[in-house]
CSV table of C-alpha atoms and ligand atoms in Angstrom, one decimal:
chain,number,residue,atom,x,y,z
A,15,UNK,CA,200.6,47.9,-60.5
A,16,UNK,CA,199.1,47.6,-56.9
A,17,UNK,CA,196.5,49.8,-55.9
A,18,UNK,CA,195.7,50.2,-52.5
A,19,UNK,CA,192.1,51.5,-52.1
A,20,UNK,CA,191.4,53.0,-48.2
A,21,UNK,CA,187.7,53.1,-47.0
A,22,UNK,CA,187.1,50.7,-50.3
A,23,UNK,CA,183.4,50.0,-49.1
A,24,UNK,CA,181.4,47.5,-50.9
A,25,UNK,CA,184.0,47.5,-53.6
A,26,UNK,CA,182.2,49.8,-56.3
A,27,UNK,CA,185.2,51.6,-57.4
A,28,UNK,CA,187.4,48.7,-57.7
A,29,UNK,CA,185.5,46.8,-59.9
A,30,UNK,CA,185.5,49.3,-62.5
A,31,UNK,CA,188.9,49.8,-62.1
A,32,UNK,CA,190.0,46.3,-62.1
A,33,UNK,CA,190.2,45.6,-65.6
A,34,UNK,CA,192.5,48.5,-66.0
A,35,UNK,CA,194.9,46.5,-63.3
A,36,UNK,CA,195.1,43.0,-65.2
A,37,UNK,CA,198.9,42.8,-64.2
A,38,UNK,CA,198.3,44.0,-60.9
A,39,UNK,CA,196.7,43.7,-57.6
A,40,UNK,CA,194.5,45.4,-55.3
A,41,UNK,CA,195.3,46.2,-51.7
A,42,UNK,CA,191.9,46.8,-50.1
A,43,UNK,CA,191.3,48.4,-46.9
A,44,UNK,CA,188.8,49.0,-44.4
A,45,UNK,CA,187.5,49.2,-40.8
A,46,UNK,CA,184.1,48.0,-41.3
A,47,UNK,CA,184.2,44.0,-41.6
A,48,UNK,CA,181.1,44.2,-42.8
A,49,UNK,CA,181.9,45.1,-46.5
A,50,UNK,CA,184.1,42.7,-47.3
A,51,UNK,CA,182.1,40.1,-48.2
A,52,UNK,CA,180.1,42.6,-50.8
A,53,UNK,CA,183.4,43.6,-52.3
A,54,UNK,CA,184.5,39.8,-52.4
A,55,UNK,CA,181.5,39.0,-54.4
A,56,UNK,CA,182.2,42.1,-57.1
A,57,UNK,CA,185.9,41.1,-57.4
A,58,UNK,CA,185.1,36.9,-57.4
A,59,UNK,CA,186.3,35.5,-60.2
A,60,UNK,CA,188.7,37.7,-61.9
A,61,UNK,CA,192.4,37.5,-62.0
A,62,UNK,CA,193.8,40.5,-59.9
A,63,UNK,CA,195.2,39.3,-56.6
A,64,UNK,CA,193.2,41.3,-53.9
A,65,UNK,CA,194.3,41.4,-50.4
A,66,UNK,CA,191.9,42.8,-47.7
A,67,UNK,CA,192.7,44.3,-44.7
A,68,UNK,CA,190.6,45.5,-41.9
A,69,UNK,CA,192.2,48.7,-40.5
A,70,UNK,CA,192.3,52.3,-40.1
A,71,UNK,CA,193.2,54.9,-42.7
A,72,UNK,CA,195.9,56.7,-40.3
A,73,UNK,CA,197.8,53.4,-39.6
A,74,UNK,CA,199.5,52.1,-42.3
A,75,UNK,CA,201.8,50.1,-40.6
A,76,UNK,CA,201.2,46.4,-42.6
A,77,UNK,CA,203.0,48.5,-46.0
A,78,UNK,CA,205.9,49.2,-46.7
A,79,UNK,CA,208.0,52.1,-47.7
A,80,UNK,CA,207.9,53.4,-51.2
A,81,UNK,CA,205.9,50.6,-52.2
A,82,UNK,CA,202.9,51.8,-54.3
A,83,UNK,CA,202.6,54.0,-57.6
A,84,UNK,CA,199.1,54.9,-56.5
A,85,UNK,CA,197.1,55.1,-53.0
A,86,UNK,CA,193.4,56.0,-53.5
A,87,UNK,CA,190.8,57.3,-51.1
A,88,UNK,CA,187.1,57.8,-52.4
A,89,UNK,CA,184.3,59.6,-50.1
A,90,UNK,CA,186.0,58.4,-46.9
A,91,UNK,CA,188.3,60.6,-45.6
A,92,UNK,CA,186.1,62.5,-43.3
A,93,UNK,CA,186.1,59.6,-40.9
A,94,UNK,CA,189.5,59.2,-40.7
A,95,UNK,CA,190.2,59.8,-36.9
A,96,UNK,CA,193.8,61.6,-37.4
A,97,UNK,CA,194.2,63.2,-40.8
A,98,UNK,CA,197.5,64.4,-40.0
A,99,UNK,CA,199.0,60.8,-39.6
A,100,UNK,CA,197.2,59.4,-42.3
A,101,UNK,CA,198.6,61.5,-45.3
A,102,UNK,CA,202.1,61.0,-43.8
A,103,UNK,CA,201.3,57.1,-43.7
A,104,UNK,CA,199.9,57.7,-47.4
A,105,UNK,CA,203.4,59.7,-48.4
A,106,UNK,CA,205.5,57.1,-46.7
A,107,UNK,CA,203.7,53.6,-48.5
A,108,UNK,CA,204.2,56.2,-52.4
A,109,UNK,CA,207.0,56.0,-54.4
A,110,UNK,CA,209.2,59.2,-55.3
A,111,UNK,CA,206.3,60.7,-57.7
A,112,UNK,CA,203.7,58.6,-57.2
A,113,UNK,CA,200.2,60.1,-56.7
A,114,UNK,CA,197.2,60.0,-53.6
A,115,UNK,CA,193.8,60.5,-55.5
A,116,UNK,CA,191.4,61.8,-52.9
A,117,UNK,CA,187.9,61.9,-54.2
A,118,UNK,CA,185.9,63.8,-51.8
A,119,UNK,CA,182.5,66.3,-51.9
A,120,UNK,CA,182.1,70.0,-51.0
A,121,UNK,CA,179.7,70.6,-48.0
A,122,UNK,CA,176.9,71.9,-49.8
A,123,UNK,CA,177.1,68.5,-52.4
A,124,UNK,CA,173.9,67.1,-51.6
A,125,UNK,CA,172.0,70.0,-50.3
A,126,UNK,CA,168.7,68.9,-51.3
A,127,UNK,CA,168.8,65.3,-49.3
A,128,UNK,CA,170.4,67.5,-46.4
A,129,UNK,CA,167.2,69.5,-46.1
A,130,UNK,CA,164.8,67.5,-46.4
A,131,UNK,CA,166.4,65.4,-44.1
A,132,UNK,CA,166.4,68.3,-41.5
A,133,UNK,CA,162.8,69.4,-42.5
A,134,UNK,CA,161.6,65.9,-41.2
A,135,UNK,CA,164.2,65.9,-38.0
A,136,UNK,CA,162.3,69.5,-37.3
A,137,UNK,CA,158.6,68.2,-37.6
A,138,UNK,CA,159.5,65.1,-35.3
A,139,UNK,CA,160.9,67.8,-32.9
A,140,UNK,CA,164.2,65.4,-32.6
A,141,UNK,CA,167.0,66.0,-30.4
A,142,UNK,CA,169.1,69.1,-31.1
A,143,UNK,CA,172.8,66.7,-31.1
A,144,UNK,CA,171.1,65.3,-34.7
A,145,UNK,CA,171.0,68.8,-36.4
A,146,UNK,CA,174.9,68.9,-36.4
A,147,UNK,CA,177.1,69.1,-39.1
A,148,UNK,CA,177.9,65.8,-41.5
A,149,UNK,CA,181.6,65.3,-40.6
A,150,UNK,CA,182.3,65.8,-44.2
A,151,UNK,CA,183.5,69.3,-43.1
A,152,UNK,CA,186.5,68.2,-41.3
A,153,UNK,CA,188.2,67.8,-45.1
A,154,UNK,CA,185.9,68.6,-47.8
A,155,UNK,CA,186.8,69.6,-51.3
A,156,UNK,CA,186.9,73.6,-50.2
A,157,UNK,CA,188.9,73.4,-47.3
A,158,UNK,CA,191.4,70.0,-48.1
A,159,UNK,CA,194.1,71.7,-50.0
A,160,UNK,CA,195.8,73.5,-47.3
A,161,UNK,CA,196.1,70.6,-45.3
A,162,UNK,CA,197.2,68.5,-48.0
A,163,UNK,CA,199.8,70.4,-48.8
A,164,UNK,CA,201.8,70.4,-46.0
A,165,UNK,CA,202.5,66.4,-46.7
A,166,UNK,CA,202.4,67.0,-50.9
A,167,UNK,CA,204.7,69.2,-52.7
A,168,UNK,CA,201.8,68.9,-55.7
A,169,UNK,CA,198.5,69.3,-54.7
A,170,UNK,CA,195.9,69.4,-57.5
A,171,UNK,CA,192.4,70.1,-57.9
A,172,UNK,CA,189.9,68.3,-60.2
A,173,UNK,CA,186.4,69.4,-59.3
A,174,UNK,CA,182.8,68.2,-61.3
A,175,UNK,CA,179.4,68.9,-60.7
A,176,UNK,CA,176.6,66.0,-61.2
A,177,UNK,CA,172.8,65.8,-60.8
A,178,UNK,CA,170.8,63.2,-60.0
A,179,UNK,CA,166.7,63.0,-60.5
A,180,UNK,CA,164.7,61.0,-58.9
A,181,UNK,CA,161.0,59.9,-60.8
A,182,UNK,CA,160.4,57.9,-57.9
A,183,UNK,CA,160.8,58.3,-54.3
A,184,UNK,CA,161.9,54.4,-53.7
A,185,UNK,CA,165.4,54.6,-55.6
A,186,UNK,CA,165.7,58.0,-53.8
A,187,UNK,CA,165.1,56.3,-50.4
A,188,UNK,CA,167.7,53.5,-50.8
A,189,UNK,CA,170.2,56.2,-51.4
A,190,UNK,CA,169.4,58.4,-48.1
A,191,UNK,CA,168.5,55.0,-45.8
A,192,UNK,CA,171.5,52.7,-47.2
A,193,UNK,CA,173.6,54.3,-49.1
A,194,UNK,CA,173.9,57.7,-46.7
A,195,UNK,CA,172.6,56.6,-43.6
A,196,UNK,CA,170.1,58.8,-42.9
A,197,UNK,CA,172.6,61.3,-43.5
A,198,UNK,CA,174.8,59.8,-40.5
A,199,UNK,CA,172.0,60.5,-38.0
A,200,UNK,CA,172.7,56.4,-37.4
A,201,UNK,CA,176.1,56.2,-37.9
A,202,UNK,CA,176.6,56.3,-33.9
A,203,UNK,CA,174.5,53.2,-31.9
A,204,UNK,CA,171.8,55.4,-29.9
A,205,UNK,CA,169.2,53.9,-27.7
A,206,UNK,CA,167.4,57.5,-28.2
A,207,UNK,CA,166.2,56.2,-31.9
A,208,UNK,CA,164.6,53.5,-32.4
A,209,UNK,CA,163.3,51.7,-35.6
A,210,UNK,CA,160.1,53.6,-34.9
A,211,UNK,CA,162.2,56.9,-35.1
A,212,UNK,CA,163.6,55.8,-38.8
A,213,UNK,CA,160.5,54.6,-39.9
A,214,UNK,CA,158.6,57.7,-38.8
A,215,UNK,CA,161.7,59.8,-40.4
A,216,UNK,CA,161.7,57.9,-43.5
A,217,UNK,CA,157.8,58.5,-44.1
A,218,UNK,CA,158.6,62.4,-43.8
A,219,UNK,CA,161.6,62.5,-46.2
A,220,UNK,CA,159.7,60.4,-48.6
A,221,UNK,CA,156.5,62.7,-48.4
A,222,UNK,CA,158.6,66.0,-49.0
A,223,UNK,CA,160.0,63.8,-52.4
A,224,UNK,CA,156.9,62.8,-53.7
A,225,UNK,CA,155.8,66.5,-53.1
A,226,UNK,CA,158.6,67.7,-55.7
A,227,UNK,CA,158.2,65.0,-58.0
A,228,UNK,CA,154.5,65.6,-58.5
A,229,UNK,CA,155.3,69.5,-58.5
A,230,UNK,CA,157.9,69.3,-60.6
A,231,UNK,CA,158.6,65.7,-62.5
A,232,UNK,CA,161.5,65.1,-60.4
A,233,UNK,CA,163.6,65.2,-56.8
A,234,UNK,CA,166.9,66.4,-57.6
A,235,UNK,CA,170.1,66.3,-55.8
A,236,UNK,CA,173.0,68.1,-57.1
A,237,UNK,CA,176.5,66.8,-56.3
A,238,UNK,CA,179.4,69.2,-55.7
A,239,UNK,CA,182.5,66.5,-56.0
A,240,UNK,CA,186.2,66.3,-57.5
A,241,UNK,CA,189.6,64.9,-56.7
A,242,UNK,CA,193.0,66.1,-55.1
A,243,UNK,CA,195.7,64.6,-57.1
A,244,UNK,CA,198.6,64.8,-54.6
A,245,UNK,CA,202.4,63.8,-55.2
B,320,SAM,C1,181.1,56.0,-48.1
B,320,SAM,S1,181.9,54.8,-48.4
B,320,SAM,C2,183.1,54.9,-49.5
B,320,SAM,C3,183.3,53.7,-50.0
B,320,SAM,C4,184.1,53.4,-51.1
B,320,SAM,N1,185.2,54.2,-51.2
B,320,SAM,C5,183.0,54.3,-52.6
B,320,SAM,O1,183.9,55.3,-53.2
B,320,SAM,O2,182.6,53.2,-53.0
B,320,SAM,C6,183.1,55.1,-46.9
B,320,SAM,C7,183.4,53.9,-46.2
B,320,SAM,O3,185.0,54.2,-45.7
B,320,SAM,C8,185.1,52.9,-44.1
B,320,SAM,N2,185.5,54.1,-43.4
B,320,SAM,C9,185.1,54.9,-42.5
B,320,SAM,N3,186.2,55.0,-41.8
B,320,SAM,C10,187.3,54.2,-42.4
B,320,SAM,C11,188.8,54.7,-41.3
B,320,SAM,N4,188.8,55.2,-40.5
B,320,SAM,N5,189.5,53.7,-41.9
B,320,SAM,C12,189.4,52.9,-43.3
B,320,SAM,N6,188.2,53.0,-43.6
B,320,SAM,C13,187.1,53.8,-43.0
B,320,SAM,C14,183.1,53.2,-44.2
B,320,SAM,O4,183.7,51.2,-43.5
B,320,SAM,C15,182.9,53.0,-45.7
B,320,SAM,O5,183.1,51.7,-46.2
């Protein structure tokens, strides 16, 4: 099986799926050139052939019609500019009966992280536009099915819930800063937000997390997540 992964990121998911693709191949597509080396390192030394493409998931013109049995897109769809074009392209490259697995969150997922983030921004009197909703509202586990149903005859939802419990602020801060890019506060380059701004933001977030750990023994981050299985 050849498995396209749209927005493959650091290759974490592909690394774990690869043993199931031993006689297949991987096609990874991501818009950010910087992720390629991390993914290549994770897949290094494996026999599964990998093709890496730099591009946006709403243009799959480099992939042939009805070429794949599966396409997956994990935790990235809210970033794609033209969602309808993306889904039409996925439909085009899937064989009849093929499955598109789209994994995403509900908008209230990881609310505890957003609460400490927004509280820190409030304390700092941060610019109003930093309080905007995260882009996940564009297509989430809660609202995605109707859009997908205009492209796919069958859309099933498999949802699950999980909770991370941090007993030390350090791993949470990496999760917040690196994994979630300060809740997307820094996803757009902005001259107003210099390194001092982010240092103070992190200090204030860390202080709240430490307070929760001191009070209850851990800082919880509840995840409401799941996959749409479209065919
Ligand atoms: C949160 S990461 C998810 C990575 C990976 N799928 C995972 O689950 O670990 C989102 C990824 O989507 C990529 N991305 C953002 N916009 C994209 C687009 N329009 N087309 C393709 N990839 C995009 C980012 O560069 C990033 O690598």
